[in-house]
Amino acid sequence: GAVVSQHPSRVICKSGTSVKIECRSLDFQATTMFWYRQFPKQSLMLMATSNEGSKATYEQGVEKDKFLINHASLTLSTLTVTSAHPEDSSFYICSASLTENEQFFGPGTRLTVL
Amino acid sequence: QKEVEQNSGPLSVPEGAIASLNCTYSDRGSQSFFWYRQYSGKSPELIMFIYSNGDKEDGRFTAQLNKASQYVSLLIRDSQPSDSATYLCAPGRTSYGKLTFGQGTILTVHP
């Protein structure tokens, strides 16, 4: 089956620092990747859609200057949380589209900002 | 009105019983419907998808779709304790692959 990896799986950082999260599709090429955020006991909220070679499309209310997305290749998308603050602490999950409709999720990255 | 509504539960069923999970959606443009299972602290995993009205069976799982009523359900037969998880319903539009998730239904299967 389709495998999506994320790195790191867990990160703890100080307030004001930037954190980069990588999302890779390991056995397929993904023209589209998605970034989600999930707070405790809540559902997944789509943050942005990342397309290879073009600018990401952000959902309403998501600050594009704070959450920088780069989709440099068909197998790699990165999310950088700039100047992270405690309220950015969350579970960040990426997904990659194998077909137009099948999305497979990475294992997630748990970010804790102190 | 929320885009996707699910009963948050928790839904508790005994082992071996049928668990029935329901979902309604508001976007009539939705063409594909996905059910994901999420264990605590883990990311979602795809268990089923359905495009056409009617039933689709895969092992112990049956998805039912009624586009006219904007309703999709998931039945789990012979429920096992390992089925205990949060089940997320996600309608999508074929042209973008973008999914909107419901809040999820917590299912507990007790021995």
PDB file of C-alpha atoms in Angstrom:
ATOM      1  CA  GLY A   1       0.000   0.000   0.000  1.00  0.00           C
ATOM      2  CA  ALA A   2       0.887   3.667  -0.188  1.00  0.00           C
ATOM      3  CA  VAL A   3       3.251   4.803   2.527  1.00  0.00           C
ATOM      4  CA  VAL A   4       3.669   8.350   3.748  1.00  0.00           C
ATOM      5  CA  SER A   5       6.323   9.262   6.269  1.00  0.00           C
ATOM      6  CA  GLN A   6       6.784  12.314   8.442  1.00  0.00           C
ATOM      7  CA  HIS A   7       9.794  13.610  10.250  1.00  0.00           C
ATOM      8  CA  PRO A   8      10.207  14.324  13.060  1.00  0.00           C
ATOM      9  CA  SER A   9       7.545  12.368  14.893  1.00  0.00           C
ATOM     10  CA  ARG A  10       7.842  14.564  17.931  1.00  0.00           C
ATOM     11  CA  VAL A  11       9.460  17.936  18.533  1.00  0.00           C
ATOM     12  CA  ILE A  12       9.718  20.206  21.527  1.00  0.00           C
ATOM     13  CA  CYS A  13      10.919  23.734  20.975  1.00  0.00           C
ATOM     14  CA  LYS A  14      11.122  27.070  22.700  1.00  0.00           C
ATOM     15  CA  SER A  15       8.702  29.846  21.940  1.00  0.00           C
ATOM     16  CA  GLY A  16       9.889  32.017  19.057  1.00  0.00           C
ATOM     17  CA  THR A  17      11.800  29.338  17.208  1.00  0.00           C
ATOM     18  CA  SER A  18      10.909  27.836  13.838  1.00  0.00           C
ATOM     19  CA  VAL A  19      10.198  24.185  13.262  1.00  0.00           C
ATOM     20  CA  LYS A  20      10.308  22.309   9.971  1.00  0.00           C
ATOM     21  CA  ILE A  21       8.260  19.173   9.403  1.00  0.00           C
ATOM     22  CA  GLU A  22       8.881  16.932   6.407  1.00  0.00           C
ATOM     23  CA  CYS A  23       6.300  14.794   4.650  1.00  0.00           C
ATOM     24  CA  ARG A  24       7.396  12.173   2.138  1.00  0.00           C
ATOM     25  CA  SER A  25       5.524   9.764  -0.070  1.00  0.00           C
ATOM     26  CA  LEU A  26       7.779   6.725  -0.049  1.00  0.00           C
ATOM     27  CA  ASP A  27       6.482   4.495  -2.802  1.00  0.00           C
ATOM     28  CA  PHE A  28       4.512   6.781  -5.050  1.00  0.00           C
ATOM     29  CA  GLN A  29       4.600  10.258  -6.503  1.00  0.00           C
ATOM     30  CA  ALA A  30       2.138  12.726  -5.088  1.00  0.00           C
ATOM     31  CA  THR A  31       1.330  15.855  -7.019  1.00  0.00           C
ATOM     32  CA  THR A  32      -0.863  16.974  -4.144  1.00  0.00           C
ATOM     33  CA  MET A  33      -0.203  16.820  -0.439  1.00  0.00           C
ATOM     34  CA  PHE A  34      -2.324  18.153   2.371  1.00  0.00           C
ATOM     35  CA  TRP A  35      -1.435  19.497   5.787  1.00  0.00           C
ATOM     36  CA  TYR A  36      -3.796  19.082   8.722  1.00  0.00           C
ATOM     37  CA  ARG A  37      -3.723  20.109  12.337  1.00  0.00           C
ATOM     38  CA  GLN A  38      -5.495  18.315  15.132  1.00  0.00           C
ATOM     39  CA  PHE A  39      -5.964  19.647  18.636  1.00  0.00           C
ATOM     40  CA  PRO A  40      -6.806  17.273  21.491  1.00  0.00           C
ATOM     41  CA  LYS A  41     -10.265  15.733  21.256  1.00  0.00           C
ATOM     42  CA  GLN A  42     -10.957  17.576  18.017  1.00  0.00           C
ATOM     43  CA  SER A  43     -11.131  16.459  14.427  1.00  0.00           C
ATOM     44  CA  LEU A  44      -8.626  17.128  11.706  1.00  0.00           C
ATOM     45  CA  MET A  45      -8.645  20.620  10.314  1.00  0.00           C
ATOM     46  CA  LEU A  46      -7.205  21.144   6.861  1.00  0.00           C
ATOM     47  CA  MET A  47      -4.583  23.876   6.886  1.00  0.00           C
ATOM     48  CA  ALA A  48      -3.421  23.926   3.301  1.00  0.00           C
ATOM     49  CA  THR A  49      -3.182  22.074   0.029  1.00  0.00           C
ATOM     50  CA  SER A  50       0.312  21.729  -1.335  1.00  0.00           C
ATOM     51  CA  ASN A  51       0.909  21.246  -5.040  1.00  0.00           C
ATOM     52  CA  GLU A  52       4.283  20.349  -6.469  1.00  0.00           C
ATOM     53  CA  GLY A  53       5.921  23.304  -8.144  1.00  0.00           C
ATOM     54  CA  SER A  54       3.328  25.889  -7.166  1.00  0.00           C
ATOM     55  CA  LYS A  55       2.241  27.912  -4.180  1.00  0.00           C
ATOM     56  CA  ALA A  56       0.192  26.246  -1.520  1.00  0.00           C
ATOM     57  CA  THR A  57      -3.485  27.017  -1.115  1.00  0.00           C
ATOM     58  CA  TYR A  58      -4.317  27.911   2.452  1.00  0.00           C
ATOM     59  CA  GLU A  59      -7.638  27.456   4.188  1.00  0.00           C
ATOM     60  CA  GLN A  60      -9.437  30.438   5.586  1.00  0.00           C
ATOM     61  CA  GLY A  61      -7.947  31.559   8.874  1.00  0.00           C
ATOM     62  CA  VAL A  62      -4.563  29.917   8.354  1.00  0.00           C
ATOM     63  CA  GLU A  63      -1.699  32.405   8.219  1.00  0.00           C
ATOM     64  CA  LYS A  64       0.428  31.640   5.193  1.00  0.00           C
ATOM     65  CA  ASP A  65       3.348  33.672   6.538  1.00  0.00           C
ATOM     66  CA  LYS A  66       3.361  31.678   9.730  1.00  0.00           C
ATOM     67  CA  PHE A  67       2.919  28.240   8.196  1.00  0.00           C
ATOM     68  CA  LEU A  68       5.284  28.078   5.253  1.00  0.00           C
ATOM     69  CA  ILE A  69       4.752  25.209   2.864  1.00  0.00           C
ATOM     70  CA  ASN A  70       7.186  24.077   0.209  1.00  0.00           C
ATOM     71  CA  HIS A  71       6.477  21.231  -2.196  1.00  0.00           C
ATOM     72  CA  ALA A  72       9.818  20.931  -3.928  1.00  0.00           C
ATOM     73  CA  SER A  73       9.370  17.508  -5.486  1.00  0.00           C
ATOM     74  CA  LEU A  74       6.730  14.894  -6.187  1.00  0.00           C
ATOM     75  CA  THR A  75       7.674  13.046  -3.015  1.00  0.00           C
ATOM     76  CA  LEU A  76       8.429  15.795  -0.513  1.00  0.00           C
ATOM     77  CA  SER A  77       6.466  18.614   1.084  1.00  0.00           C
ATOM     78  CA  THR A  78       7.637  20.605   4.085  1.00  0.00           C
ATOM     79  CA  LEU A  79       5.733  22.660   6.613  1.00  0.00           C
ATOM     80  CA  THR A  80       7.650  25.261   8.586  1.00  0.00           C
ATOM     81  CA  VAL A  81       6.018  26.744  11.645  1.00  0.00           C
ATOM     82  CA  THR A  82       7.716  30.106  12.019  1.00  0.00           C
ATOM     83  CA  SER A  83       8.088  31.863  15.352  1.00  0.00           C
ATOM     84  CA  ALA A  84       6.183  29.113  17.103  1.00  0.00           C
ATOM     85  CA  HIS A  85       4.172  29.897  20.201  1.00  0.00           C
ATOM     86  CA  PRO A  86       2.500  27.634  22.767  1.00  0.00           C
ATOM     87  CA  GLU A  87      -0.847  27.931  20.982  1.00  0.00           C
ATOM     88  CA  ASP A  88       0.772  26.289  17.944  1.00  0.00           C
ATOM     89  CA  SER A  89       1.286  23.128  19.962  1.00  0.00           C
ATOM     90  CA  SER A  90      -0.698  20.483  18.141  1.00  0.00           C
ATOM     91  CA  PHE A  91      -0.598  17.259  16.163  1.00  0.00           C
ATOM     92  CA  TYR A  92       0.370  18.049  12.575  1.00  0.00           C
ATOM     93  CA  ILE A  93      -0.491  15.435   9.984  1.00  0.00           C
ATOM     94  CA  CYS A  94       0.218  15.378   6.288  1.00  0.00           C
ATOM     95  CA  SER A  95      -1.468  13.312   3.643  1.00  0.00           C
ATOM     96  CA  ALA A  96      -0.636  12.533   0.063  1.00  0.00           C
ATOM     97  CA  SER A  97      -2.971  11.753  -2.797  1.00  0.00           C
ATOM     98  CA  LEU A  98      -2.291   8.520  -4.630  1.00  0.00           C
ATOM     99  CA  THR A  99      -5.214   9.160  -6.953  1.00  0.00           C
ATOM    100  CA  GLU A 100      -7.603  12.084  -7.155  1.00  0.00           C
ATOM    101  CA  ASN A 101      -9.512  10.731  -4.209  1.00  0.00           C
ATOM    102  CA  GLU A 102      -7.357   8.368  -2.203  1.00  0.00           C
ATOM    103  CA  GLN A 103      -5.457  10.112   0.543  1.00  0.00           C
ATOM    104  CA  PHE A 104      -2.985   8.359   2.770  1.00  0.00           C
ATOM    105  CA  PHE A 105      -1.836   9.927   5.962  1.00  0.00           C
ATOM    106  CA  GLY A 106       1.573  10.209   7.492  1.00  0.00           C
ATOM    107  CA  PRO A 107       2.056   9.156  11.120  1.00  0.00           C
ATOM    108  CA  GLY A 108       1.899  12.749  12.340  1.00  0.00           C
ATOM    109  CA  THR A 109       4.220  15.118  14.162  1.00  0.00           C
ATOM    110  CA  ARG A 110       3.463  16.168  17.686  1.00  0.00           C
ATOM    111  CA  LEU A 111       4.700  19.700  18.265  1.00  0.00           C
ATOM    112  CA  THR A 112       5.070  21.103  21.751  1.00  0.00           C
ATOM    113  CA  VAL A 113       6.081  24.727  22.106  1.00  0.00           C
ATOM    114  CA  LEU A 114       7.305  25.702  25.542  1.00  0.00           C
TER     115      LEU A 114
ATOM    116  CA  GLN B   1     -25.026  23.934   9.907  1.00  0.00           C
ATOM    117  CA  LYS B   2     -21.780  22.016  10.063  1.00  0.00           C
ATOM    118  CA  GLU B   3     -20.393  20.683   6.808  1.00  0.00           C
ATOM    119  CA  VAL B   4     -20.103  17.180   8.209  1.00  0.00           C
ATOM    120  CA  GLU B   5     -21.988  15.946  11.244  1.00  0.00           C
ATOM    121  CA  GLN B   6     -21.350  12.811  13.194  1.00  0.00           C
ATOM    122  CA  ASN B   7     -22.626  11.643  16.532  1.00  0.00           C
ATOM    123  CA  SER B   8     -19.585  12.077  18.749  1.00  0.00           C
ATOM    124  CA  GLY B   9     -20.625   9.185  20.953  1.00  0.00           C
ATOM    125  CA  PRO B  10     -19.143   7.404  22.668  1.00  0.00           C
ATOM    126  CA  LEU B  11     -20.863   4.454  21.077  1.00  0.00           C
ATOM    127  CA  SER B  12     -20.437   1.347  23.129  1.00  0.00           C
ATOM    128  CA  VAL B  13     -21.196  -2.115  21.754  1.00  0.00           C
ATOM    129  CA  PRO B  14     -20.438  -5.602  23.020  1.00  0.00           C
ATOM    130  CA  GLU B  15     -17.940  -7.782  21.226  1.00  0.00           C
ATOM    131  CA  GLY B  16     -19.545  -9.588  18.306  1.00  0.00           C
ATOM    132  CA  ALA B  17     -22.308  -7.032  17.829  1.00  0.00           C
ATOM    133  CA  ILE B  18     -22.892  -4.708  14.883  1.00  0.00           C
ATOM    134  CA  ALA B  19     -21.691  -1.145  15.307  1.00  0.00           C
ATOM    135  CA  SER B  20     -23.513   1.470  13.263  1.00  0.00           C
ATOM    136  CA  LEU B  21     -21.866   4.815  12.598  1.00  0.00           C
ATOM    137  CA  ASN B  22     -23.682   7.652  10.876  1.00  0.00           C
ATOM    138  CA  CYS B  23     -22.702  10.800   9.039  1.00  0.00           C
ATOM    139  CA  THR B  24     -24.578  13.588   7.297  1.00  0.00           C
ATOM    140  CA  TYR B  25     -23.037  16.199   5.054  1.00  0.00           C
ATOM    141  CA  SER B  26     -24.170  19.509   3.629  1.00  0.00           C
ATOM    142  CA  ASP B  27     -22.161  19.840   0.402  1.00  0.00           C
ATOM    143  CA  ARG B  28     -24.284  18.392  -2.400  1.00  0.00           C
ATOM    144  CA  GLY B  29     -21.214  18.580  -4.629  1.00  0.00           C
ATOM    145  CA  SER B  30     -19.533  15.807  -2.684  1.00  0.00           C
ATOM    146  CA  GLN B  31     -18.886  12.833  -4.929  1.00  0.00           C
ATOM    147  CA  SER B  32     -16.771  10.529  -2.814  1.00  0.00           C
ATOM    148  CA  PHE B  33     -17.060   9.507   0.784  1.00  0.00           C
ATOM    149  CA  PHE B  34     -14.386   8.134   3.014  1.00  0.00           C
ATOM    150  CA  TRP B  35     -14.301   6.453   6.364  1.00  0.00           C
ATOM    151  CA  TYR B  36     -11.134   6.687   8.378  1.00  0.00           C
ATOM    152  CA  ARG B  37     -10.262   5.038  11.652  1.00  0.00           C
ATOM    153  CA  GLN B  38      -8.049   6.856  14.124  1.00  0.00           C
ATOM    154  CA  TYR B  39      -6.567   5.253  17.202  1.00  0.00           C
ATOM    155  CA  SER B  40      -5.671   7.538  20.059  1.00  0.00           C
ATOM    156  CA  GLY B  41      -2.432   9.399  19.378  1.00  0.00           C
ATOM    157  CA  LYS B  42      -2.177   8.044  15.842  1.00  0.00           C
ATOM    158  CA  SER B  43      -2.990   9.414  12.424  1.00  0.00           C
ATOM    159  CA  PRO B  44      -6.080   8.317  10.495  1.00  0.00           C
ATOM    160  CA  GLU B  45      -6.062   5.226   8.348  1.00  0.00           C
ATOM    161  CA  LEU B  46      -8.387   4.710   5.417  1.00  0.00           C
ATOM    162  CA  ILE B  47     -10.765   1.817   5.892  1.00  0.00           C
ATOM    163  CA  MET B  48     -13.369   2.366   3.179  1.00  0.00           C
ATOM    164  CA  PHE B  49     -14.554   4.677   0.475  1.00  0.00           C
ATOM    165  CA  ILE B  50     -17.778   4.761  -1.508  1.00  0.00           C
ATOM    166  CA  TYR B  51     -18.838   6.708  -4.580  1.00  0.00           C
ATOM    167  CA  SER B  52     -22.192   5.281  -5.584  1.00  0.00           C
ATOM    168  CA  ASN B  53     -25.536   5.153  -3.864  1.00  0.00           C
ATOM    169  CA  GLY B  54     -26.208   1.885  -2.118  1.00  0.00           C
ATOM    170  CA  ASP B  55     -24.024  -0.465  -0.165  1.00  0.00           C
ATOM    171  CA  LYS B  56     -20.381  -1.391  -0.451  1.00  0.00           C
ATOM    172  CA  GLU B  57     -18.987  -4.284   1.526  1.00  0.00           C
ATOM    173  CA  ASP B  58     -15.378  -4.980   2.451  1.00  0.00           C
ATOM    174  CA  GLY B  59     -14.859  -7.751   4.949  1.00  0.00           C
ATOM    175  CA  ARG B  60     -16.615  -6.846   8.185  1.00  0.00           C
ATOM    176  CA  PHE B  61     -17.260  -3.303   7.003  1.00  0.00           C
ATOM    177  CA  THR B  62     -20.231  -2.074   4.979  1.00  0.00           C
ATOM    178  CA  ALA B  63     -20.590   1.502   3.840  1.00  0.00           C
ATOM    179  CA  GLN B  64     -24.007   2.802   2.858  1.00  0.00           C
ATOM    180  CA  LEU B  65     -24.555   5.963   0.842  1.00  0.00           C
ATOM    181  CA  ASN B  66     -27.715   7.907   0.142  1.00  0.00           C
ATOM    182  CA  LYS B  67     -26.879  11.058  -1.792  1.00  0.00           C
ATOM    183  CA  ALA B  68     -30.471  12.267  -1.912  1.00  0.00           C
ATOM    184  CA  SER B  69     -30.565  12.298   1.885  1.00  0.00           C
ATOM    185  CA  GLN B  70     -26.907  13.380   2.123  1.00  0.00           C
ATOM    186  CA  TYR B  71     -26.235  10.519   4.448  1.00  0.00           C
ATOM    187  CA  VAL B  72     -23.474   7.963   4.675  1.00  0.00           C
ATOM    188  CA  SER B  73     -23.040   5.234   7.243  1.00  0.00           C
ATOM    189  CA  LEU B  74     -20.587   2.564   8.243  1.00  0.00           C
ATOM    190  CA  LEU B  75     -21.553  -0.790   9.695  1.00  0.00           C
ATOM    191  CA  ILE B  76     -19.020  -2.944  11.464  1.00  0.00           C
ATOM    192  CA  ARG B  77     -20.097  -6.547  11.860  1.00  0.00           C
ATOM    193  CA  ASP B  78     -18.719  -8.887  14.488  1.00  0.00           C
ATOM    194  CA  SER B  79     -17.168  -5.949  16.322  1.00  0.00           C
ATOM    195  CA  GLN B  80     -13.875  -6.639  18.045  1.00  0.00           C
ATOM    196  CA  PRO B  81     -12.164  -4.786  20.897  1.00  0.00           C
ATOM    197  CA  SER B  82      -9.483  -3.809  18.355  1.00  0.00           C
ATOM    198  CA  ASP B  83     -12.159  -1.836  16.498  1.00  0.00           C
ATOM    199  CA  SER B  84     -12.291   0.578  19.431  1.00  0.00           C
ATOM    200  CA  ALA B  85     -11.219   3.889  17.927  1.00  0.00           C
ATOM    201  CA  THR B  86     -12.553   7.157  16.579  1.00  0.00           C
ATOM    202  CA  TYR B  87     -14.196   6.858  13.184  1.00  0.00           C
ATOM    203  CA  LEU B  88     -14.032   9.868  10.922  1.00  0.00           C
ATOM    204  CA  CYS B  89     -16.354  10.508   8.019  1.00  0.00           C
ATOM    205  CA  ALA B  90     -14.935  12.615   5.189  1.00  0.00           C
ATOM    206  CA  PRO B  91     -16.831  13.639   2.073  1.00  0.00           C
ATOM    207  CA  GLY B  92     -14.765  14.928  -0.812  1.00  0.00           C
ATOM    208  CA  ARG B  93     -15.010  16.465  -4.249  1.00  0.00           C
ATOM    209  CA  THR B  94     -13.321  14.516  -6.984  1.00  0.00           C
ATOM    210  CA  SER B  95     -11.749  17.501  -8.669  1.00  0.00           C
ATOM    211  CA  TYR B  96      -9.542  18.530  -5.766  1.00  0.00           C
ATOM    212  CA  GLY B  97      -9.145  15.585  -3.451  1.00  0.00           C
ATOM    213  CA  LYS B  98      -9.878  17.933  -0.591  1.00  0.00           C
ATOM    214  CA  LEU B  99     -11.610  16.261   2.331  1.00  0.00           C
ATOM    215  CA  THR B 100     -13.675  17.773   5.103  1.00  0.00           C
ATOM    216  CA  PHE B 101     -13.689  15.685   8.246  1.00  0.00           C
ATOM    217  CA  GLY B 102     -16.483  15.235  10.695  1.00  0.00           C
ATOM    218  CA  GLN B 103     -15.745  15.442  14.402  1.00  0.00           C
ATOM    219  CA  GLY B 104     -15.629  11.669  14.591  1.00  0.00           C
ATOM    220  CA  THR B 105     -17.524   9.030  16.528  1.00  0.00           C
ATOM    221  CA  ILE B 106     -15.767   7.308  19.385  1.00  0.00           C
ATOM    222  CA  LEU B 107     -16.483   3.590  19.295  1.00  0.00           C
ATOM    223  CA  THR B 108     -15.809   1.308  22.235  1.00  0.00           C
ATOM    224  CA  VAL B 109     -16.183  -2.443  21.835  1.00  0.00           C
ATOM    225  CA  HIS B 110     -16.223  -4.144  25.195  1.00  0.00           C
ATOM    226  CA  PRO B 111     -15.483  -7.839  25.713  1.00  0.00           C
TER     227      PRO B 111
END
